[in-house]
PDB file of N, CA and C in Angstrom:
ATOM      1  N   MET A  36     -33.961 282.717 104.086  1.00 43.00           N
ATOM      2  CA  MET A  36     -32.978 282.313 104.823  1.00 43.00           C
ATOM      3  C   MET A  36     -32.471 282.982 105.993  1.00 43.00           C
ATOM      4  N   GLY A  37     -32.622 284.284 105.705  1.00 44.00           N
ATOM      5  CA  GLY A  37     -32.112 285.146 106.637  1.00 44.00           C
ATOM      6  C   GLY A  37     -30.573 285.795 105.983  1.00 44.00           C
ATOM      7  N   SER A  38     -29.944 286.536 107.043  1.00 42.00           N
ATOM      8  CA  SER A  38     -28.925 287.214 106.777  1.00 42.00           C
ATOM      9  C   SER A  38     -27.503 286.398 106.772  1.00 42.00           C
ATOM     10  N   SER A  39     -26.745 286.880 106.176  1.00 47.00           N
ATOM     11  CA  SER A  39     -25.536 286.055 105.912  1.00 47.00           C
ATOM     12  C   SER A  39     -24.386 286.362 107.238  1.00 47.00           C
ATOM     13  N   THR A  40     -24.808 287.608 107.778  1.00 47.00           N
ATOM     14  CA  THR A  40     -24.115 287.925 109.135  1.00 47.00           C
ATOM     15  C   THR A  40     -24.878 288.468 110.251  1.00 47.00           C
ATOM     16  N   TYR A  41     -24.696 287.784 111.172  1.00 49.00           N
ATOM     17  CA  TYR A  41     -25.684 288.210 112.399  1.00 49.00           C
ATOM     18  C   TYR A  41     -24.784 288.213 113.495  1.00 49.00           C
ATOM     19  N   PHE A  42     -24.564 289.588 113.976  1.00 54.00           N
ATOM     20  CA  PHE A  42     -23.770 290.149 114.794  1.00 54.00           C
ATOM     21  C   PHE A  42     -22.326 290.216 114.314  1.00 54.00           C
ATOM     22  N   GLY A  43     -22.428 290.443 112.849  1.00 59.00           N
ATOM     23  CA  GLY A  43     -20.878 290.458 112.888  1.00 59.00           C
ATOM     24  C   GLY A  43     -20.274 288.868 112.187  1.00 59.00           C
ATOM     25  N   ALA A  44     -21.221 287.907 112.514  1.00 69.00           N
ATOM     26  CA  ALA A  44     -20.651 286.491 112.438  1.00 69.00           C
ATOM     27  C   ALA A  44     -21.276 285.665 111.198  1.00 69.00           C
ATOM     28  N   SER A  45     -20.258 285.330 110.012  1.00 83.00           N
ATOM     29  CA  SER A  45     -21.144 285.004 108.969  1.00 83.00           C
ATOM     30  C   SER A  45     -21.800 283.413 109.081  1.00 83.00           C
ATOM     31  N   HIS A  46     -22.856 283.314 108.717  1.00 88.00           N
ATOM     32  CA  HIS A  46     -23.642 282.021 108.700  1.00 88.00           C
ATOM     33  C   HIS A  46     -23.481 281.144 107.354  1.00 88.00           C
ATOM     34  N   LEU A  47     -22.601 281.609 106.468  1.00 95.00           N
ATOM     35  CA  LEU A  47     -22.142 280.662 105.740  1.00 95.00           C
ATOM     36  C   LEU A  47     -20.795 279.974 105.842  1.00 95.00           C
ATOM     37  N   ASP A  48     -20.661 278.825 105.253  1.00 95.00           N
ATOM     38  CA  ASP A  48     -19.599 278.145 105.222  1.00 95.00           C
ATOM     39  C   ASP A  48     -19.119 277.380 103.746  1.00 95.00           C
ATOM     40  N   PHE A  49     -18.125 277.485 103.361  1.00 97.00           N
ATOM     41  CA  PHE A  49     -17.780 276.935 102.051  1.00 97.00           C
ATOM     42  C   PHE A  49     -16.909 275.927 102.134  1.00 97.00           C
ATOM     43  N   GLU A  50     -17.600 274.472 102.013  1.00 97.00           N
ATOM     44  CA  GLU A  50     -16.687 273.233 102.188  1.00 97.00           C
ATOM     45  C   GLU A  50     -16.249 272.789 100.742  1.00 97.00           C
ATOM     46  N   LYS A  51     -14.997 272.742 100.751  1.00 98.00           N
ATOM     47  CA  LYS A  51     -14.230 272.126  99.473  1.00 98.00           C
ATOM     48  C   LYS A  51     -14.400 270.600  99.354  1.00 98.00           C
ATOM     49  N   LEU A  52     -15.058 270.453  98.349  1.00 98.00           N
ATOM     50  CA  LEU A  52     -15.248 268.882  98.229  1.00 98.00           C
ATOM     51  C   LEU A  52     -14.009 268.219  97.469  1.00 98.00           C
ATOM     52  N   PRO A  53     -14.214 266.588  97.518  1.00 97.00           N
ATOM     53  CA  PRO A  53     -13.243 265.960  97.027  1.00 97.00           C
ATOM     54  C   PRO A  53     -13.080 266.463  95.577  1.00 97.00           C
ATOM     55  N   LEU A  54     -11.968 266.285  94.931  1.00 96.00           N
ATOM     56  CA  LEU A  54     -11.657 266.364  93.427  1.00 96.00           C
ATOM     57  C   LEU A  54     -11.872 265.307  92.926  1.00 96.00           C
ATOM     58  N   GLU A  55     -12.811 265.508  91.947  1.00 95.00           N
ATOM     59  CA  GLU A  55     -13.657 264.304  91.102  1.00 95.00           C
ATOM     60  C   GLU A  55     -12.666 264.260  90.008  1.00 95.00           C
ATOM     61  N   LYS A  56     -12.485 262.591  89.903  1.00 95.00           N
ATOM     62  CA  LYS A  56     -11.997 262.215  88.647  1.00 95.00           C
ATOM     63  C   LYS A  56     -11.741 262.957  87.549  1.00 95.00           C
ATOM     64  N   GLY A  57     -10.651 263.304  86.661  1.00 94.00           N
ATOM     65  CA  GLY A  57     -10.878 263.833  85.521  1.00 94.00           C
ATOM     66  C   GLY A  57     -10.723 265.574  85.714  1.00 94.00           C
ATOM     67  N   SER A  58     -11.298 265.859  86.832  1.00 93.00           N
ATOM     68  CA  SER A  58     -11.414 267.333  87.131  1.00 93.00           C
ATOM     69  C   SER A  58     -10.109 267.954  87.535  1.00 93.00           C
ATOM     70  N   LYS A  59      -9.769 269.239  87.022  1.00 92.00           N
ATOM     71  CA  LYS A  59      -8.649 269.834  87.500  1.00 92.00           C
ATOM     72  C   LYS A  59      -9.007 270.879  88.729  1.00 92.00           C
ATOM     73  N   LEU A  60     -10.313 271.338  88.846  1.00 96.00           N
ATOM     74  CA  LEU A  60     -10.627 272.337  89.954  1.00 96.00           C
ATOM     75  C   LEU A  60     -11.859 271.723  90.920  1.00 96.00           C
ATOM     76  N   TYR A  61     -11.571 272.334  91.881  1.00 97.00           N
ATOM     77  CA  TYR A  61     -12.615 271.894  93.283  1.00 97.00           C
ATOM     78  C   TYR A  61     -13.899 272.182  93.088  1.00 97.00           C
ATOM     79  N   LYS A  62     -14.856 271.721  93.425  1.00 98.00           N
ATOM     80  CA  LYS A  62     -16.100 272.457  93.689  1.00 98.00           C
ATOM     81  C   LYS A  62     -16.241 272.564  95.118  1.00 98.00           C
ATOM     82  N   TYR A  63     -17.373 273.389  95.454  1.00 98.00           N
ATOM     83  CA  TYR A  63     -17.333 273.712  97.151  1.00 98.00           C
ATOM     84  C   TYR A  63     -18.753 273.540  97.404  1.00 98.00           C
ATOM     85  N   LYS A  64     -19.091 273.115  98.409  1.00 98.00           N
ATOM     86  CA  LYS A  64     -20.523 273.250  98.966  1.00 98.00           C
ATOM     87  C   LYS A  64     -20.644 274.374  99.594  1.00 98.00           C
ATOM     88  N   VAL A  65     -21.951 275.123  99.427  1.00 97.00           N
ATOM     89  CA  VAL A  65     -22.191 276.231 100.574  1.00 97.00           C
ATOM     90  C   VAL A  65     -23.356 276.108 101.255  1.00 97.00           C
ATOM     91  N   ILE A  66     -22.955 276.117 102.416  1.00 96.00           N
ATOM     92  CA  ILE A  66     -24.042 275.638 103.450  1.00 96.00           C
ATOM     93  C   ILE A  66     -24.055 277.042 104.629  1.00 96.00           C
ATOM     94  N   ASN A  67     -25.557 276.998 105.076  1.00 93.00           N
ATOM     95  CA  ASN A  67     -26.155 278.187 105.755  1.00 93.00           C
ATOM     96  C   ASN A  67     -25.691 277.516 107.243  1.00 93.00           C
ATOM     97  N   THR A  68     -24.974 277.738 108.161  1.00 90.00           N
ATOM     98  CA  THR A  68     -24.356 277.105 109.171  1.00 90.00           C
ATOM     99  C   THR A  68     -25.428 277.317 110.194  1.00 90.00           C
ATOM    100  N   HIS A  69     -26.360 278.602 110.320  1.00 87.00           N
ATOM    101  CA  HIS A  69     -27.341 278.697 111.326  1.00 87.00           C
ATOM    102  C   HIS A  69     -28.533 277.929 111.075  1.00 87.00           C
ATOM    103  N   PHE A  70     -28.902 277.509 110.070  1.00 88.00           N
ATOM    104  CA  PHE A  70     -29.759 276.580 109.648  1.00 88.00           C
ATOM    105  C   PHE A  70     -29.489 275.145 109.541  1.00 88.00           C
ATOM    106  N   SER A  71     -28.265 275.164 109.072  1.00 91.00           N
ATOM    107  CA  SER A  71     -27.795 273.636 108.733  1.00 91.00           C
ATOM    108  C   SER A  71     -28.004 273.095 107.411  1.00 91.00           C
ATOM    109  N   GLU A  72     -27.952 274.215 106.509  1.00 93.00           N
ATOM    110  CA  GLU A  72     -28.906 273.664 105.508  1.00 93.00           C
ATOM    111  C   GLU A  72     -28.133 274.164 104.167  1.00 93.00           C
ATOM    112  N   GLU A  73     -27.692 273.277 103.251  1.00 95.00           N
ATOM    113  CA  GLU A  73     -26.992 273.306 102.075  1.00 95.00           C
ATOM    114  C   GLU A  73     -27.893 274.309 101.129  1.00 95.00           C
ATOM    115  N   ILE A  74     -27.183 275.284 100.866  1.00 96.00           N
ATOM    116  CA  ILE A  74     -27.939 276.380  99.635  1.00 96.00           C
ATOM    117  C   ILE A  74     -27.501 276.211  98.178  1.00 96.00           C
ATOM    118  N   GLY A  75     -26.360 275.445  97.997  1.00 97.00           N
ATOM    119  CA  GLY A  75     -26.278 275.390  96.509  1.00 97.00           C
ATOM    120  C   GLY A  75     -24.389 275.029  96.329  1.00 97.00           C
ATOM    121  N   ASN A  76     -23.971 275.304  95.388  1.00 98.00           N
ATOM    122  CA  ASN A  76     -22.414 274.779  95.219  1.00 98.00           C
ATOM    123  C   ASN A  76     -21.581 275.749  94.367  1.00 98.00           C
ATOM    124  N   ILE A  77     -20.584 275.854  94.460  1.00 98.00           N
ATOM    125  CA  ILE A  77     -20.001 276.798  93.713  1.00 98.00           C
ATOM    126  C   ILE A  77     -18.726 275.702  92.603  1.00 98.00           C
ATOM    127  N   HIS A  78     -18.973 275.892  91.516  1.00 97.00           N
ATOM    128  CA  HIS A  78     -18.084 275.145  90.513  1.00 97.00           C
ATOM    129  C   HIS A  78     -17.732 276.008  89.729  1.00 97.00           C
ATOM    130  N   TRP A  79     -16.767 274.988  88.509  1.00 97.00           N
ATOM    131  CA  TRP A  79     -15.946 275.651  87.599  1.00 97.00           C
ATOM    132  C   TRP A  79     -16.782 275.653  86.237  1.00 97.00           C
ATOM    133  N   ARG A  80     -17.524 276.609  85.686  1.00 96.00           N
ATOM    134  CA  ARG A  80     -18.106 276.585  84.181  1.00 96.00           C
ATOM    135  C   ARG A  80     -17.169 276.853  82.982  1.00 96.00           C
ATOM    136  N   GLY A  81     -16.263 275.660  82.721  1.00 94.00           N
ATOM    137  CA  GLY A  81     -15.503 275.946  81.370  1.00 94.00           C
ATOM    138  C   GLY A  81     -15.619 276.751  80.349  1.00 94.00           C
ATOM    139  N   GLY A  82     -16.950 276.699  79.708  1.00 94.00           N
ATOM    140  CA  GLY A  82     -17.339 277.705  78.743  1.00 94.00           C
ATOM    141  C   GLY A  82     -17.019 279.196  79.123  1.00 94.00           C
ATOM    142  N   TRP A  83     -17.415 279.632  80.135  1.00 96.00           N
ATOM    143  CA  TRP A  83     -17.632 280.930  80.769  1.00 96.00           C
ATOM    144  C   TRP A  83     -16.251 281.305  81.227  1.00 96.00           C
ATOM    145  N   ARG A  84     -15.249 280.134  81.627  1.00 95.00           N
ATOM    146  CA  ARG A  84     -13.976 280.227  82.031  1.00 95.00           C
ATOM    147  C   ARG A  84     -13.982 281.162  83.370  1.00 95.00           C
ATOM    148  N   GLN A  85     -15.031 280.620  84.520  1.00 97.00           N
ATOM    149  CA  GLN A  85     -15.064 281.450  85.867  1.00 97.00           C
ATOM    150  C   GLN A  85     -15.782 280.199  86.543  1.00 97.00           C
ATOM    151  N   TYR A  86     -15.694 280.474  87.811  1.00 98.00           N
ATOM    152  CA  TYR A  86     -16.373 280.057  88.748  1.00 98.00           C
ATOM    153  C   TYR A  86     -18.017 280.349  88.947  1.00 98.00           C
ATOM    154  N   VAL A  87     -18.757 279.634  89.153  1.00 97.00           N
ATOM    155  CA  VAL A  87     -20.253 280.071  89.360  1.00 97.00           C
ATOM    156  C   VAL A  87     -20.814 279.436  90.547  1.00 97.00           C
ATOM    157  N   PHE A  88     -21.909 280.161  90.991  1.00 98.00           N
ATOM    158  CA  PHE A  88     -22.846 279.778  92.074  1.00 98.00           C
ATOM    159  C   PHE A  88     -23.957 279.069  91.729  1.00 98.00           C
ATOM    160  N   GLN A  89     -24.330 277.855  92.096  1.00 97.00           N
ATOM    161  CA  GLN A  89     -25.703 277.087  91.553  1.00 97.00           C
ATOM    162  C   GLN A  89     -26.364 276.860  92.798  1.00 97.00           C
ATOM    163  N   ALA A  90     -27.258 277.931  93.037  1.00 95.00           N
ATOM    164  CA  ALA A  90     -28.424 277.749  94.096  1.00 95.00           C
ATOM    165  C   ALA A  90     -29.451 276.360  93.781  1.00 95.00           C
ATOM    166  N   LEU A  91     -29.775 275.641  95.019  1.00 95.00           N
ATOM    167  CA  LEU A  91     -30.717 274.699  95.179  1.00 95.00           C
ATOM    168  C   LEU A  91     -32.165 275.351  94.947  1.00 95.00           C
ATOM    169  N   PRO A  92     -32.972 274.704  94.604  1.00 93.00           N
ATOM    170  CA  PRO A  92     -34.159 275.439  94.241  1.00 93.00           C
ATOM    171  C   PRO A  92     -34.736 275.573  95.479  1.00 93.00           C
ATOM    172  N   LYS A  93     -35.429 277.127  95.323  1.00 91.00           N
ATOM    173  CA  LYS A  93     -36.355 277.464  96.125  1.00 91.00           C
ATOM    174  C   LYS A  93     -35.840 277.940  97.419  1.00 91.00           C
ATOM    175  N   ILE A  94     -34.383 278.419  97.323  1.00 89.00           N
ATOM    176  CA  ILE A  94     -33.522 279.016  98.335  1.00 89.00           C
ATOM    177  C   ILE A  94     -33.511 280.344  98.255  1.00 89.00           C
ATOM    178  N   ASP A  95     -33.864 281.162  99.400  1.00 87.00           N
ATOM    179  CA  ASP A  95     -33.932 282.702  99.465  1.00 87.00           C
ATOM    180  C   ASP A  95     -32.503 283.145 100.019  1.00 87.00           C
ATOM    181  N   MET A  96     -32.099 284.171  99.639  1.00 86.00           N
ATOM    182  CA  MET A  96     -30.992 284.820 100.154  1.00 86.00           C
ATOM    183  C   MET A  96     -31.107 286.440 100.072  1.00 86.00           C
ATOM    184  N   SER A  97     -30.097 286.629 101.452  1.00 87.00           N
ATOM    185  CA  SER A  97     -30.262 288.314 101.608  1.00 87.00           C
ATOM    186  C   SER A  97     -29.122 288.526 100.726  1.00 87.00           C
ATOM    187  N   ARG A  98     -29.258 289.685 100.570  1.00 90.00           N
ATOM    188  CA  ARG A  98     -27.992 290.399  99.843  1.00 90.00           C
ATOM    189  C   ARG A  98     -26.727 290.313 100.334  1.00 90.00           C
ATOM    190  N   SER A  99     -26.794 290.012 101.714  1.00 90.00           N
ATOM    191  CA  SER A  99     -25.506 290.072 102.503  1.00 90.00           C
ATOM    192  C   SER A  99     -24.655 288.595 102.127  1.00 90.00           C
ATOM    193  N   CYS A 100     -25.784 287.629 101.988  1.00 91.00           N
ATOM    194  CA  CYS A 100     -25.584 286.156 101.752  1.00 91.00           C
ATOM    195  C   CYS A 100     -24.706 286.341 100.307  1.00 91.00           C
ATOM    196  N   GLN A 101     -25.294 286.905  99.273  1.00 94.00           N
ATOM    197  CA  GLN A 101     -25.015 286.935  98.137  1.00 94.00           C
ATOM    198  C   GLN A 101     -23.738 287.600  97.953  1.00 94.00           C
ATOM    199  N   LYS A 102     -23.477 288.845  98.522  1.00 94.00           N
ATOM    200  CA  LYS A 102     -22.365 289.383  98.898  1.00 94.00           C
ATOM    201  C   LYS A 102     -21.210 288.562  99.142  1.00 94.00           C
ATOM    202  N   GLU A 103     -21.460 287.813 100.216  1.00 95.00           N
ATOM    203  CA  GLU A 103     -20.518 286.807 100.617  1.00 95.00           C
ATOM    204  C   GLU A 103     -20.022 285.771  99.597  1.00 95.00           C
ATOM    205  N   ILE A 104     -20.936 285.408  98.861  1.00 96.00           N
ATOM    206  CA  ILE A 104     -20.760 284.303  97.934  1.00 96.00           C
ATOM    207  C   ILE A 104     -19.880 285.094  97.000  1.00 96.00           C
ATOM    208  N   ILE A 105     -20.194 286.081  96.477  1.00 97.00           N
ATOM    209  CA  ILE A 105     -19.477 286.834  95.392  1.00 97.00           C
ATOM    210  C   ILE A 105     -17.982 287.040  95.730  1.00 97.00           C
ATOM    211  N   LYS A 106     -17.876 287.360  96.725  1.00 96.00           N
ATOM    212  CA  LYS A 106     -16.479 287.471  97.829  1.00 96.00           C
ATOM    213  C   LYS A 106     -15.477 286.496  97.667  1.00 96.00           C
ATOM    214  N   PHE A 107     -16.317 285.289  97.838  1.00 97.00           N
ATOM    215  CA  PHE A 107     -15.690 284.045  98.067  1.00 97.00           C
ATOM    216  C   PHE A 107     -14.975 283.519  96.612  1.00 97.00           C
ATOM    217  N   ILE A 108     -16.078 283.750  95.531  1.00 97.00           N
ATOM    218  CA  ILE A 108     -15.840 283.497  94.167  1.00 97.00           C
ATOM    219  C   ILE A 108     -14.904 284.540  93.579  1.00 97.00           C
ATOM    220  N   ASP A 109     -14.603 285.700  93.930  1.00 97.00           N
ATOM    221  CA  ASP A 109     -13.525 286.402  93.525  1.00 97.00           C
ATOM    222  C   ASP A 109     -12.300 286.226  94.294  1.00 97.00           C
ATOM    223  N   LYS A 110     -12.346 285.401  95.478  1.00 97.00           N
ATOM    224  CA  LYS A 110     -11.119 284.753  96.000  1.00 97.00           C
ATOM    225  C   LYS A 110     -10.414 283.800  94.775  1.00 97.00           C
ATOM    226  N   LEU A 111     -11.355 282.929  94.631  1.00 97.00           N
ATOM    227  CA  LEU A 111     -11.251 281.396  93.838  1.00 97.00           C
ATOM    228  C   LEU A 111     -10.785 282.187  92.400  1.00 97.00           C
ATOM    229  N   MET A 112     -11.454 283.042  91.939  1.00 96.00           N
ATOM    230  CA  MET A 112     -10.870 283.642  90.504  1.00 96.00           C
ATOM    231  C   MET A 112      -9.402 284.143  90.503  1.00 96.00           C
ATOM    232  N   ASP A 113      -9.319 284.906  91.760  1.00 96.00           N
ATOM    233  CA  ASP A 113      -7.824 285.380  91.892  1.00 96.00           C
ATOM    234  C   ASP A 113      -6.920 284.254  92.195  1.00 96.00           C
ATOM    235  N   ASP A 114      -7.036 283.405  92.900  1.00 95.00           N
ATOM    236  CA  ASP A 114      -6.303 282.440  92.768  1.00 95.00           C
ATOM    237  C   ASP A 114      -5.927 281.576  91.534  1.00 95.00           C
ATOM    238  N   TRP A 115      -6.993 281.453  90.875  1.00 94.00           N
ATOM    239  CA  TRP A 115      -6.775 280.814  89.670  1.00 94.00           C
ATOM    240  C   TRP A 115      -5.975 281.551  88.625  1.00 94.00           C
ATOM    241  N   LYS A 116      -6.520 282.617  88.612  1.00 93.00           N
ATOM    242  CA  LYS A 116      -5.458 283.524  87.502  1.00 93.00           C
ATOM    243  C   LYS A 116      -4.071 283.634  88.108  1.00 93.00           C
ATOM    244  N   ASN A 117      -3.890 283.669  89.433  1.00 93.00           N
ATOM    245  CA  ASN A 117      -2.585 283.572  90.279  1.00 93.00           C
ATOM    246  C   ASN A 117      -1.883 282.245  89.813  1.00 93.00           C
ATOM    247  N   SER A 118      -2.371 281.142  89.543  1.00 90.00           N
ATOM    248  CA  SER A 118      -1.878 279.854  89.315  1.00 90.00           C
ATOM    249  C   SER A 118      -1.559 280.020  87.875  1.00 90.00           C
ATOM    250  N   LYS A 119      -1.943 280.383  86.744  1.00 82.00           N
ATOM    251  CA  LYS A 119      -1.942 280.951  85.577  1.00 82.00           C
ATOM    252  C   LYS A 119      -0.696 281.408  85.350  1.00 82.00           C
ATOM    253  N   LYS A 120      -0.275 282.242  86.122  1.00 82.00           N
ATOM    254  CA  LYS A 120       0.832 283.373  86.025  1.00 82.00           C
ATOM    255  C   LYS A 120       1.902 282.550  86.360  1.00 82.00           C
ATOM    256  N   VAL A 121       2.070 281.511  87.533  1.00 71.00           N
ATOM    257  CA  VAL A 121       2.990 280.802  88.023  1.00 71.00           C
ATOM    258  C   VAL A 121       3.269 279.846  86.909  1.00 71.00           C
ATOM    259  N   ILE A 122       2.178 279.197  86.195  1.00 68.00           N
ATOM    260  CA  ILE A 122       2.710 278.118  84.948  1.00 68.00           C
ATOM    261  C   ILE A 122       3.401 278.992  83.927  1.00 68.00           C
ATOM    262  N   HIS A 123       2.929 280.260  83.701  1.00 65.00           N
ATOM    263  CA  HIS A 123       3.470 280.986  82.592  1.00 65.00           C
ATOM    264  C   HIS A 123       4.895 281.179  82.659  1.00 65.00           C
ATOM    265  N   ASN A 124       5.249 281.730  84.030  1.00 66.00           N
ATOM    266  CA  ASN A 124       6.742 282.314  84.407  1.00 66.00           C
ATOM    267  C   ASN A 124       7.453 281.014  84.493  1.00 66.00           C
ATOM    268  N   SER A 125       6.909 279.847  84.681  1.00 59.00           N
ATOM    269  CA  SER A 125       7.847 278.834  84.896  1.00 59.00           C
ATOM    270  C   SER A 125       8.681 278.216  83.612  1.00 59.00           C
TER     271      SER A 125
END
């Protein structure tokens, strides 16, 4: 798939999907914009209480792509934790 950064620009896009009926948290489609290729999705894994990345079969990713996905998931987790603080402080 190649690098997620080419001359400093990201090749990954995180597309927020419509909220599914009965769900409280969004899913995100991960797209390599350089190749216009969906590489997987990020979704909430309830039993693990965290967002996870699920790659499509036979997708190769560079370390920089993996780091960018981790950075995005870290932000989602921070947002989720902060939303829990707001609920408890209300």
